[in-house]
mmCIF file of C-alpha atoms in Angstrom:
data_model
loop_
_atom_site.group_PDB
_atom_site.id
_atom_site.type_symbol
_atom_site.label_atom_id
_atom_site.label_comp_id
_atom_site.label_asym_id
_atom_site.label_seq_id
_atom_site.Cartn_x
_atom_site.Cartn_y
_atom_site.Cartn_z
ATOM 1 C CA MET I 1 -2.279 -48.956 37.416
ATOM 2 C CA SER I 2 -0.384 -50.871 34.863
ATOM 3 C CA GLY I 3 -3.468 -53.061 34.422
ATOM 4 C CA MET I 4 -5.659 -50.029 34.036
ATOM 5 C CA ALA I 5 -3.328 -48.486 31.642
ATOM 6 C CA SER I 6 -2.777 -51.777 29.619
ATOM 7 C CA ASP I 7 -7.137 -52.182 29.529
ATOM 8 C CA HIS I 8 -7.187 -48.508 28.375
ATOM 9 C CA ASN I 9 -4.859 -49.321 25.412
ATOM 10 C CA ASN I 10 -6.599 -52.244 24.636
ATOM 11 C CA SER I 11 -10.057 -50.767 24.725
ATOM 12 C CA SER I 12 -8.832 -47.750 22.637
ATOM 13 C CA GLN I 13 -7.444 -50.188 19.693
ATOM 14 C CA GLU I 14 -10.903 -51.928 19.967
ATOM 15 C CA GLU I 15 -12.624 -49.056 19.669
ATOM 16 C CA TYR I 16 -10.271 -47.431 16.581
ATOM 17 C CA ILE I 17 -12.140 -48.169 13.161
ATOM 18 C CA PRO I 18 -10.325 -47.605 9.856
ATOM 19 C CA HIS I 19 -11.091 -45.082 7.440
ATOM 20 C CA TYR I 20 -12.310 -47.722 4.844
ATOM 21 C CA LEU I 21 -14.860 -49.136 7.364
ATOM 22 C CA GLN I 22 -16.110 -45.887 8.525
ATOM 23 C CA LYS I 23 -18.313 -45.411 5.491
ATOM 24 C CA GLU I 24 -20.836 -47.620 3.317
ATOM 25 C CA ASP I 25 -18.321 -46.912 0.227
ATOM 26 C CA PRO I 26 -14.663 -46.989 0.897
ATOM 27 C CA PHE I 27 -13.776 -46.466 -2.954
ATOM 28 C CA ALA I 28 -15.414 -43.400 -3.371
ATOM 29 C CA SER I 29 -13.030 -40.741 -4.101
ATOM 30 C CA LYS I 30 -12.615 -38.112 -1.444
ATOM 31 C CA LEU I 31 -10.801 -35.901 -3.713
ATOM 32 C CA SER I 32 -12.461 -33.224 -5.993
ATOM 33 C CA ARG I 33 -13.275 -34.433 -9.696
ATOM 34 C CA GLU I 34 -10.834 -31.910 -11.082
ATOM 35 C CA ALA I 35 -8.194 -33.233 -8.866
ATOM 36 C CA ASP I 36 -8.590 -36.786 -10.016
ATOM 37 C CA ILE I 37 -8.644 -35.951 -13.513
ATOM 38 C CA ILE I 38 -5.149 -34.071 -12.944
ATOM 39 C CA ALA I 39 -3.841 -37.131 -11.210
ATOM 40 C CA GLY I 40 -5.257 -39.307 -13.903
ATOM 41 C CA PHE I 41 -3.327 -37.449 -16.599
ATOM 42 C CA TYR I 42 -0.170 -37.082 -14.352
ATOM 43 C CA LEU I 43 -0.282 -40.884 -14.124
ATOM 44 C CA THR I 44 -0.926 -41.595 -18.010
ATOM 45 C CA ILE I 45 2.164 -39.318 -18.697
ATOM 46 C CA ILE I 46 4.270 -41.097 -16.153
ATOM 47 C CA GLY I 47 3.022 -44.708 -16.930
ATOM 48 C CA VAL I 48 3.726 -44.259 -20.912
ATOM 49 C CA LEU I 49 7.254 -42.962 -20.127
ATOM 50 C CA SER I 50 8.235 -45.675 -17.673
ATOM 51 C CA THR I 51 6.833 -48.295 -20.104
ATOM 52 C CA LEU I 52 8.403 -47.094 -23.179
ATOM 53 C CA GLY I 53 11.676 -46.332 -21.319
ATOM 54 C CA ASN I 54 12.158 -49.553 -19.520
ATOM 55 C CA GLY I 55 10.580 -51.630 -22.360
ATOM 56 C CA TYR I 56 13.643 -50.050 -24.634
ATOM 57 C CA VAL I 57 16.152 -51.220 -21.691
ATOM 58 C CA ILE I 58 15.059 -54.537 -21.876
ATOM 59 C CA PHE I 59 14.576 -54.830 -25.763
ATOM 60 C CA MET I 60 18.230 -53.530 -25.961
ATOM 61 C CA SER I 61 19.538 -56.176 -23.521
ATOM 62 C CA SER I 62 17.792 -58.724 -25.266
ATOM 63 C CA LYS I 63 19.873 -58.199 -28.088
ATOM 64 C CA ARG I 64 23.075 -59.080 -26.269
ATOM 65 C CA LYS I 65 21.509 -61.348 -23.475
ATOM 66 C CA LYS I 66 24.337 -63.590 -23.661
ATOM 67 C CA LYS I 67 27.068 -60.851 -23.376
ATOM 68 C CA LEU I 68 25.478 -59.112 -20.419
ATOM 69 C CA ARG I 69 27.933 -58.827 -17.335
ATOM 70 C CA PRO I 70 26.433 -59.432 -13.819
ATOM 71 C CA ALA I 71 26.171 -55.545 -13.176
ATOM 72 C CA GLU I 72 23.912 -55.198 -16.424
ATOM 73 C CA ILE I 73 21.728 -58.396 -15.387
ATOM 74 C CA MET I 74 20.967 -56.250 -12.402
ATOM 75 C CA THR I 75 20.107 -53.520 -14.314
ATOM 76 C CA VAL I 76 17.867 -55.244 -16.640
ATOM 77 C CA ASN I 77 16.515 -57.014 -13.337
ATOM 78 C CA LEU I 78 15.388 -53.311 -12.292
ATOM 79 C CA ALA I 79 13.888 -52.090 -15.364
ATOM 80 C CA VAL I 80 11.471 -55.590 -15.027
ATOM 81 C CA CYS I 81 10.265 -54.395 -11.847
ATOM 82 C CA ASP I 82 9.786 -51.040 -13.088
ATOM 83 C CA LEU I 83 8.246 -52.243 -15.886
ATOM 84 C CA GLY I 84 5.840 -54.474 -13.883
ATOM 85 C CA ILE I 85 4.951 -51.424 -11.790
ATOM 86 C CA SER I 86 3.907 -49.463 -14.526
ATOM 87 C CA VAL I 87 2.062 -52.380 -16.935
ATOM 88 C CA VAL I 88 0.082 -54.428 -13.926
ATOM 89 C CA GLY I 89 -0.613 -51.357 -11.583
ATOM 90 C CA LYS I 90 -0.715 -48.180 -13.284
ATOM 91 C CA PRO I 91 -3.691 -48.807 -15.599
ATOM 92 C CA PHE I 92 -5.840 -49.484 -12.437
ATOM 93 C CA SER I 93 -5.023 -46.602 -10.708
ATOM 94 C CA ILE I 94 -5.343 -44.256 -14.038
ATOM 95 C CA ILE I 95 -9.201 -45.549 -14.729
ATOM 96 C CA SER I 96 -10.067 -45.057 -11.046
ATOM 97 C CA PHE I 97 -8.862 -41.603 -11.097
ATOM 98 C CA PHE I 98 -10.422 -40.795 -14.423
ATOM 99 C CA SER I 99 -13.659 -42.413 -12.876
ATOM 100 C CA HIS I 100 -13.525 -40.619 -9.577
ATOM 101 C CA ARG I 101 -13.583 -43.678 -7.567
ATOM 102 C CA TRP I 102 -12.205 -47.179 -7.246
ATOM 103 C CA MET I 103 -13.582 -49.582 -10.180
ATOM 104 C CA PHE I 104 -12.218 -52.685 -9.425
ATOM 105 C CA GLY I 105 -13.537 -53.567 -5.487
ATOM 106 C CA TRP I 106 -11.840 -55.357 -2.819
ATOM 107 C CA LEU I 107 -10.553 -58.191 -5.274
ATOM 108 C CA GLY I 108 -9.010 -55.549 -7.482
ATOM 109 C CA CYS I 109 -7.709 -53.723 -4.680
ATOM 110 C CA ARG I 110 -5.947 -56.442 -3.106
ATOM 111 C CA TRP I 111 -4.280 -57.414 -6.361
ATOM 112 C CA TYR I 112 -3.143 -54.035 -6.889
ATOM 113 C CA GLY I 113 -1.947 -53.388 -3.575
ATOM 114 C CA TRP I 114 0.388 -56.947 -3.872
ATOM 115 C CA ALA I 115 1.704 -56.141 -7.191
ATOM 116 C CA GLY I 116 2.707 -52.122 -6.239
ATOM 117 C CA PHE I 117 4.448 -53.699 -3.027
ATOM 118 C CA PHE I 118 6.041 -56.723 -5.075
ATOM 119 C CA PHE I 119 7.527 -54.691 -7.787
ATOM 120 C CA GLY I 120 8.446 -52.135 -5.559
ATOM 121 C CA CYS I 121 10.258 -54.322 -2.861
ATOM 122 C CA GLY I 122 11.919 -56.001 -5.874
ATOM 123 C CA SER I 123 13.363 -52.804 -7.330
ATOM 124 C CA LEU I 124 14.520 -51.882 -3.710
ATOM 125 C CA ILE I 125 16.358 -55.429 -3.193
ATOM 126 C CA THR I 126 17.512 -55.225 -6.397
ATOM 127 C CA MET I 127 19.262 -51.601 -6.015
ATOM 128 C CA THR I 128 20.411 -52.887 -2.506
ATOM 129 C CA ALA I 129 22.324 -55.798 -4.187
ATOM 130 C CA VAL I 130 23.765 -53.328 -6.906
ATOM 131 C CA SER I 131 24.947 -51.028 -4.124
ATOM 132 C CA LEU I 132 26.739 -54.141 -2.393
ATOM 133 C CA ASP I 133 28.185 -54.829 -5.800
ATOM 134 C CA ARG I 134 29.594 -51.479 -6.512
ATOM 135 C CA TYR I 135 30.920 -51.316 -2.617
ATOM 136 C CA LEU I 136 32.692 -55.158 -3.260
ATOM 137 C CA LYS I 137 33.925 -53.623 -6.635
ATOM 138 C CA ILE I 138 35.469 -50.643 -5.452
ATOM 139 C CA CYS I 139 36.366 -51.424 -1.629
ATOM 140 C CA HIS I 140 37.497 -54.931 -2.238
ATOM 141 C CA LEU I 141 39.052 -55.283 -5.682
ATOM 142 C CA SER I 142 39.607 -59.114 -5.550
ATOM 143 C CA TYR I 143 35.432 -59.425 -5.686
ATOM 144 C CA GLY I 144 35.619 -58.614 -9.255
ATOM 145 C CA THR I 145 37.405 -61.679 -10.381
ATOM 146 C CA TRP I 146 35.068 -64.250 -9.203
ATOM 147 C CA LEU I 147 31.801 -62.506 -9.696
ATOM 148 C CA LYS I 148 30.101 -64.823 -13.078
ATOM 149 C CA ARG I 149 26.971 -64.686 -14.612
ATOM 150 C CA HIS I 150 25.658 -67.563 -12.482
ATOM 151 C CA HIS I 151 26.106 -65.699 -9.221
ATOM 152 C CA ALA I 152 23.949 -62.904 -10.476
ATOM 153 C CA PHE I 153 21.207 -65.459 -11.563
ATOM 154 C CA ILE I 154 21.275 -66.806 -8.007
ATOM 155 C CA CYS I 155 21.183 -63.260 -6.720
ATOM 156 C CA LEU I 156 18.064 -62.430 -8.927
ATOM 157 C CA ALA I 157 16.145 -65.872 -7.799
ATOM 158 C CA ILE I 158 17.020 -64.578 -4.173
ATOM 159 C CA ILE I 159 15.532 -60.879 -4.874
ATOM 160 C CA TRP I 160 12.304 -62.497 -6.457
ATOM 161 C CA ALA I 161 11.828 -64.775 -3.460
ATOM 162 C CA TYR I 162 12.345 -62.261 -0.997
ATOM 163 C CA ALA I 163 10.064 -59.543 -2.794
ATOM 164 C CA MET I 164 7.312 -62.736 -3.299
ATOM 165 C CA PHE I 165 7.463 -63.582 0.474
ATOM 166 C CA TRP I 166 6.904 -60.048 2.028
ATOM 167 C CA ALA I 167 4.271 -59.334 -0.618
ATOM 168 C CA THR I 168 2.489 -62.381 0.161
ATOM 169 C CA VAL I 169 2.690 -62.264 3.633
ATOM 170 C CA PRO I 170 -0.567 -60.064 4.125
ATOM 171 C CA PHE I 171 -2.768 -62.844 2.783
ATOM 172 C CA ALA I 172 -1.566 -65.374 5.383
ATOM 173 C CA GLY I 173 -3.736 -63.321 7.897
ATOM 174 C CA VAL I 174 -1.210 -61.144 9.621
ATOM 175 C CA GLY I 175 -1.849 -58.092 7.615
ATOM 176 C CA SER I 176 -4.026 -56.880 4.507
ATOM 177 C CA TYR I 177 -4.031 -54.771 2.019
ATOM 178 C CA ALA I 178 -6.785 -51.513 2.044
ATOM 179 C CA PRO I 179 -7.721 -48.631 -0.029
ATOM 180 C CA GLU I 180 -5.842 -45.056 0.490
ATOM 181 C CA PRO I 181 -7.657 -42.626 2.311
ATOM 182 C CA PHE I 182 -8.551 -40.801 -0.970
ATOM 183 C CA GLY I 183 -10.345 -44.119 -2.006
ATOM 184 C CA THR I 184 -8.801 -44.128 -5.797
ATOM 185 C CA SER I 185 -5.817 -46.400 -5.031
ATOM 186 C CA CYS I 186 -4.699 -49.294 -2.653
ATOM 187 C CA THR I 187 -1.770 -49.985 -0.515
ATOM 188 C CA LEU I 188 -0.854 -51.915 2.580
ATOM 189 C CA ASP I 189 -2.994 -51.634 5.495
ATOM 190 C CA TRP I 190 -1.140 -49.392 7.584
ATOM 191 C CA TRP I 191 -3.862 -48.864 9.610
ATOM 192 C CA LEU I 192 -3.700 -52.099 11.249
ATOM 193 C CA ALA I 193 -1.098 -51.005 13.342
ATOM 194 C CA GLN I 194 -3.863 -48.680 15.404
ATOM 195 C CA ALA I 195 -5.993 -51.591 15.991
ATOM 196 C CA SER I 196 -3.645 -54.315 17.457
ATOM 197 C CA VAL I 197 -0.199 -55.177 18.892
ATOM 198 C CA ALA I 198 -0.320 -57.965 15.936
ATOM 199 C CA GLY I 199 -0.767 -55.299 13.722
ATOM 200 C CA GLN I 200 1.681 -52.845 15.124
ATOM 201 C CA ALA I 201 4.153 -56.131 14.974
ATOM 202 C CA PHE I 202 3.312 -56.665 10.913
ATOM 203 C CA VAL I 203 3.808 -53.025 10.131
ATOM 204 C CA LEU I 204 7.235 -52.733 11.912
ATOM 205 C CA SER I 205 8.136 -55.881 9.984
ATOM 206 C CA ILE I 206 7.377 -54.196 6.719
ATOM 207 C CA LEU I 207 9.064 -51.226 7.470
ATOM 208 C CA PHE I 208 12.248 -52.755 8.718
ATOM 209 C CA PHE I 209 12.757 -55.675 6.384
ATOM 210 C CA CYS I 210 11.548 -54.092 3.026
ATOM 211 C CA LEU I 211 12.718 -50.027 3.820
ATOM 212 C CA LEU I 212 15.125 -49.388 6.799
ATOM 213 C CA PHE I 213 17.421 -52.273 6.690
ATOM 214 C CA PRO I 214 17.883 -52.054 2.593
ATOM 215 C CA THR I 215 17.858 -48.648 2.742
ATOM 216 C CA ALA I 216 20.857 -48.993 5.363
ATOM 217 C CA VAL I 217 22.812 -51.181 3.453
ATOM 218 C CA ILE I 218 22.627 -48.653 0.544
ATOM 219 C CA VAL I 219 23.617 -46.001 2.385
ATOM 220 C CA PHE I 220 26.385 -48.034 4.348
ATOM 221 C CA SER I 221 27.635 -49.259 0.708
ATOM 222 C CA TYR I 222 28.162 -45.817 -0.845
ATOM 223 C CA VAL I 223 29.520 -43.834 2.310
ATOM 224 C CA LYS I 224 32.276 -46.230 2.142
ATOM 225 C CA ILE I 225 32.584 -46.021 -1.399
ATOM 226 C CA ILE I 226 33.192 -42.361 -1.243
ATOM 227 C CA LEU I 227 35.596 -42.555 1.617
ATOM 228 C CA LYS I 228 37.630 -45.688 -0.284
ATOM 229 C CA VAL I 229 37.824 -42.910 -3.307
ATOM 230 C CA LYS I 230 38.968 -40.325 -1.466
ATOM 231 C CA SER I 231 41.776 -41.942 -0.116
ATOM 232 C CA SER I 232 42.614 -43.511 -3.392
ATOM 233 C CA THR I 233 42.556 -41.061 -6.000
ATOM 234 C CA LYS I 234 46.252 -39.790 -5.501
ATOM 235 C CA GLU I 235 47.136 -43.890 -5.884
ATOM 236 C CA VAL I 236 45.069 -44.275 -9.169
ATOM 237 C CA ALA I 237 47.060 -40.842 -10.632
ATOM 238 C CA HIS I 238 50.493 -43.033 -10.742
ATOM 239 C CA TYR I 239 49.078 -46.015 -12.596
ATOM 240 C CA ASP I 240 49.189 -46.834 -15.862
ATOM 241 C CA THR I 241 46.372 -45.447 -18.297
ATOM 242 C CA ARG I 242 45.003 -48.725 -18.539
ATOM 243 C CA ILE I 243 44.210 -49.228 -14.776
ATOM 244 C CA GLN I 244 43.285 -45.559 -14.795
ATOM 245 C CA ASN I 245 40.121 -46.361 -17.300
ATOM 246 C CA SER I 246 39.339 -49.248 -15.399
ATOM 247 C CA HIS I 247 39.048 -47.218 -12.512
ATOM 248 C CA ILE I 248 37.400 -44.234 -14.392
ATOM 249 C CA LEU I 249 34.590 -46.825 -15.860
ATOM 250 C CA GLU I 250 33.834 -48.252 -12.551
ATOM 251 C CA MET I 251 33.232 -44.981 -10.837
ATOM 252 C CA LYS I 252 30.973 -43.930 -13.360
ATOM 253 C CA LEU I 253 28.794 -47.158 -13.032
ATOM 254 C CA THR I 254 29.122 -46.393 -9.151
ATOM 255 C CA LYS I 255 27.534 -42.776 -10.185
ATOM 256 C CA VAL I 256 25.036 -44.250 -12.241
ATOM 257 C CA ALA I 257 24.093 -46.846 -9.163
ATOM 258 C CA MET I 258 23.939 -43.821 -6.749
ATOM 259 C CA LEU I 259 21.457 -41.741 -8.938
ATOM 260 C CA ILE I 260 19.197 -44.830 -9.239
ATOM 261 C CA CYS I 261 18.946 -45.379 -5.665
ATOM 262 C CA ALA I 262 18.766 -41.507 -4.771
ATOM 263 C CA GLY I 263 15.859 -41.023 -7.151
ATOM 264 C CA PHE I 264 14.159 -44.292 -5.984
ATOM 265 C CA LEU I 265 14.682 -43.260 -2.054
ATOM 266 C CA LEU I 266 13.562 -39.659 -3.005
ATOM 267 C CA ALA I 267 10.297 -40.955 -4.422
ATOM 268 C CA TRP I 268 9.516 -43.391 -1.699
ATOM 269 C CA ILE I 269 10.744 -41.681 1.343
ATOM 270 C CA PRO I 270 7.822 -39.034 1.523
ATOM 271 C CA TYR I 271 5.074 -42.147 1.103
ATOM 272 C CA ALA I 272 7.020 -44.110 3.833
ATOM 273 C CA VAL I 273 6.830 -41.140 6.315
ATOM 274 C CA VAL I 274 3.361 -40.421 5.436
ATOM 275 C CA SER I 275 2.385 -44.195 6.092
ATOM 276 C CA VAL I 276 4.160 -44.448 9.660
ATOM 277 C CA TRP I 277 2.438 -41.206 10.686
ATOM 278 C CA SER I 278 -1.017 -42.902 9.490
ATOM 279 C CA ALA I 279 -0.225 -45.872 11.175
ATOM 280 C CA PHE I 280 1.547 -44.923 14.537
ATOM 281 C CA GLY I 281 0.167 -41.256 14.950
ATOM 282 C CA ARG I 282 -2.902 -39.972 15.757
ATOM 283 C CA PRO I 283 -5.896 -41.594 13.738
ATOM 284 C CA ASP I 284 -6.893 -39.620 10.744
ATOM 285 C CA SER I 285 -4.434 -36.932 11.563
ATOM 286 C CA VAL I 286 -3.152 -37.143 8.145
ATOM 287 C CA PRO I 287 -5.014 -34.519 5.705
ATOM 288 C CA ILE I 288 -6.668 -36.831 2.627
ATOM 289 C CA GLN I 289 -5.472 -33.947 0.110
ATOM 290 C CA PHE I 290 -1.809 -34.176 1.781
ATOM 291 C CA SER I 291 -1.715 -37.899 1.698
ATOM 292 C CA VAL I 292 -2.411 -38.167 -2.445
ATOM 293 C CA ILE I 293 0.946 -36.174 -2.954
ATOM 294 C CA PRO I 294 3.446 -38.739 -1.775
ATOM 295 C CA THR I 295 1.569 -41.506 -3.531
ATOM 296 C CA LEU I 296 1.757 -40.097 -6.618
ATOM 297 C CA LEU I 297 5.525 -38.933 -6.014
ATOM 298 C CA ALA I 298 6.193 -42.723 -5.415
ATOM 299 C CA LYS I 299 4.406 -43.840 -8.489
ATOM 300 C CA SER I 300 7.055 -41.787 -10.506
ATOM 301 C CA ALA I 301 9.750 -43.561 -9.446
ATOM 302 C CA ALA I 302 9.455 -46.343 -12.309
ATOM 303 C CA MET I 303 10.039 -43.194 -14.624
ATOM 304 C CA TYR I 304 13.776 -42.014 -13.697
ATOM 305 C CA ASN I 305 15.877 -45.183 -14.398
ATOM 306 C CA PRO I 306 15.607 -45.067 -18.017
ATOM 307 C CA ILE I 307 16.523 -41.380 -18.185
ATOM 308 C CA ILE I 308 19.471 -41.912 -16.131
ATOM 309 C CA TYR I 309 20.432 -45.168 -18.339
ATOM 310 C CA GLN I 310 20.021 -42.843 -21.558
ATOM 311 C CA VAL I 311 21.784 -39.762 -20.476
ATOM 312 C CA ILE I 312 24.735 -41.845 -18.945
ATOM 313 C CA ASP I 313 24.950 -43.816 -22.518
ATOM 314 C CA CYS I 314 24.996 -40.652 -24.280
ATOM 315 C CA LYS I 315 27.313 -38.893 -22.210
ATOM 316 C CA PHE I 316 30.157 -41.596 -21.447
ATOM 317 C CA ALA I 317 29.486 -43.904 -24.550
ATOM 318 C CA CYS I 318 28.401 -42.183 -27.712
ATOM 319 C CA CYS I 319 29.691 -38.706 -27.414
ATOM 320 C CA ARG I 320 33.519 -39.724 -26.244
ATOM 321 C CA PRO I 321 35.355 -41.289 -29.083
ATOM 322 C CA GLY I 322 37.240 -43.231 -26.235
ATOM 323 C CA GLY I 323 34.715 -44.918 -24.937
ATOM 324 C CA LEU I 324 35.035 -48.361 -26.630
ATOM 325 C CA LYS I 325 38.562 -48.090 -26.032
ATOM 326 C CA ALA I 326 37.863 -47.551 -22.360
ATOM 327 C CA LYS I 327 35.746 -50.969 -22.447
ATOM 328 C CA SER I 328 38.070 -52.713 -24.267
ATOM 329 C CA SER I 329 40.870 -51.736 -21.937
ATOM 330 C CA LEU I 330 38.646 -52.308 -19.113
ATOM 331 C CA LYS I 331 38.554 -56.243 -20.231
ATOM 332 C CA LYS I 332 42.418 -56.363 -20.811
ATOM 333 C CA SER I 333 43.311 -54.935 -17.297
ATOM 334 C CA ARG I 334 40.756 -58.062 -15.605
#
């Protein structure tokens, strides 16, 4: 019986044909022309705002690059990843939506899929590193005394190598990049999980190492921070003003990091859910009109961070006369 079951599974996997091989033209849009135009305008607005916002963050940081602290270096790296998504990827999809079909063939599809995954993975791993930094800074106070700039640069090298590895793995023959079901964008070939056990192993590896594990680290870090803050609030109230200012500033930095991570995860988790369902659910069970919404939501993630930076800077630095004093007292207390 078990042999018959395995034969049935193997035959069903061999019979499965992914959506991009079922028709002669996998890059023709499956949406109405009006829907493509609306999506094109949406991505144009997102792309312009993201490029201007992240470009501004990088420009302002470059003016004081020798004075950047480790946490600020990580913030700049996040802006670089978001800018990369906007500059390298979005023009391809914008042109394709307005053209009512993917215009760049299989080579452009694979490049677009690689770039989106590379910079997206880089963003998530950067936020994972930031959450660990906040966790160690708040829950293990001695950590802040030894972290130097060169440690941050080593961390950046690890982040870029990690993203490069997982984005390039599909080109080694264990995975692939393919057009989305709606035709005018490309992504990882999640549908390989329907075709073979090797495809399932590839998809599960990507999900674990590039989504579930980083997300678990982020959630663990901020849960521990919240618990630590609740237990130490009364103690901090008895400290002198300098330590109170230091604690307040660290907590505000932590709130910024939490907002950034929350915005990223809220934008990408719906897309991840749809991708997992496409990979392991019933073939073609996700309606094409429904699959485009999480994709567009995920593409907006690069726009949020500059807005968060600007709001926090205005609220805690420009609009508060004691902001500069708090920064100077932080340095003295350290």
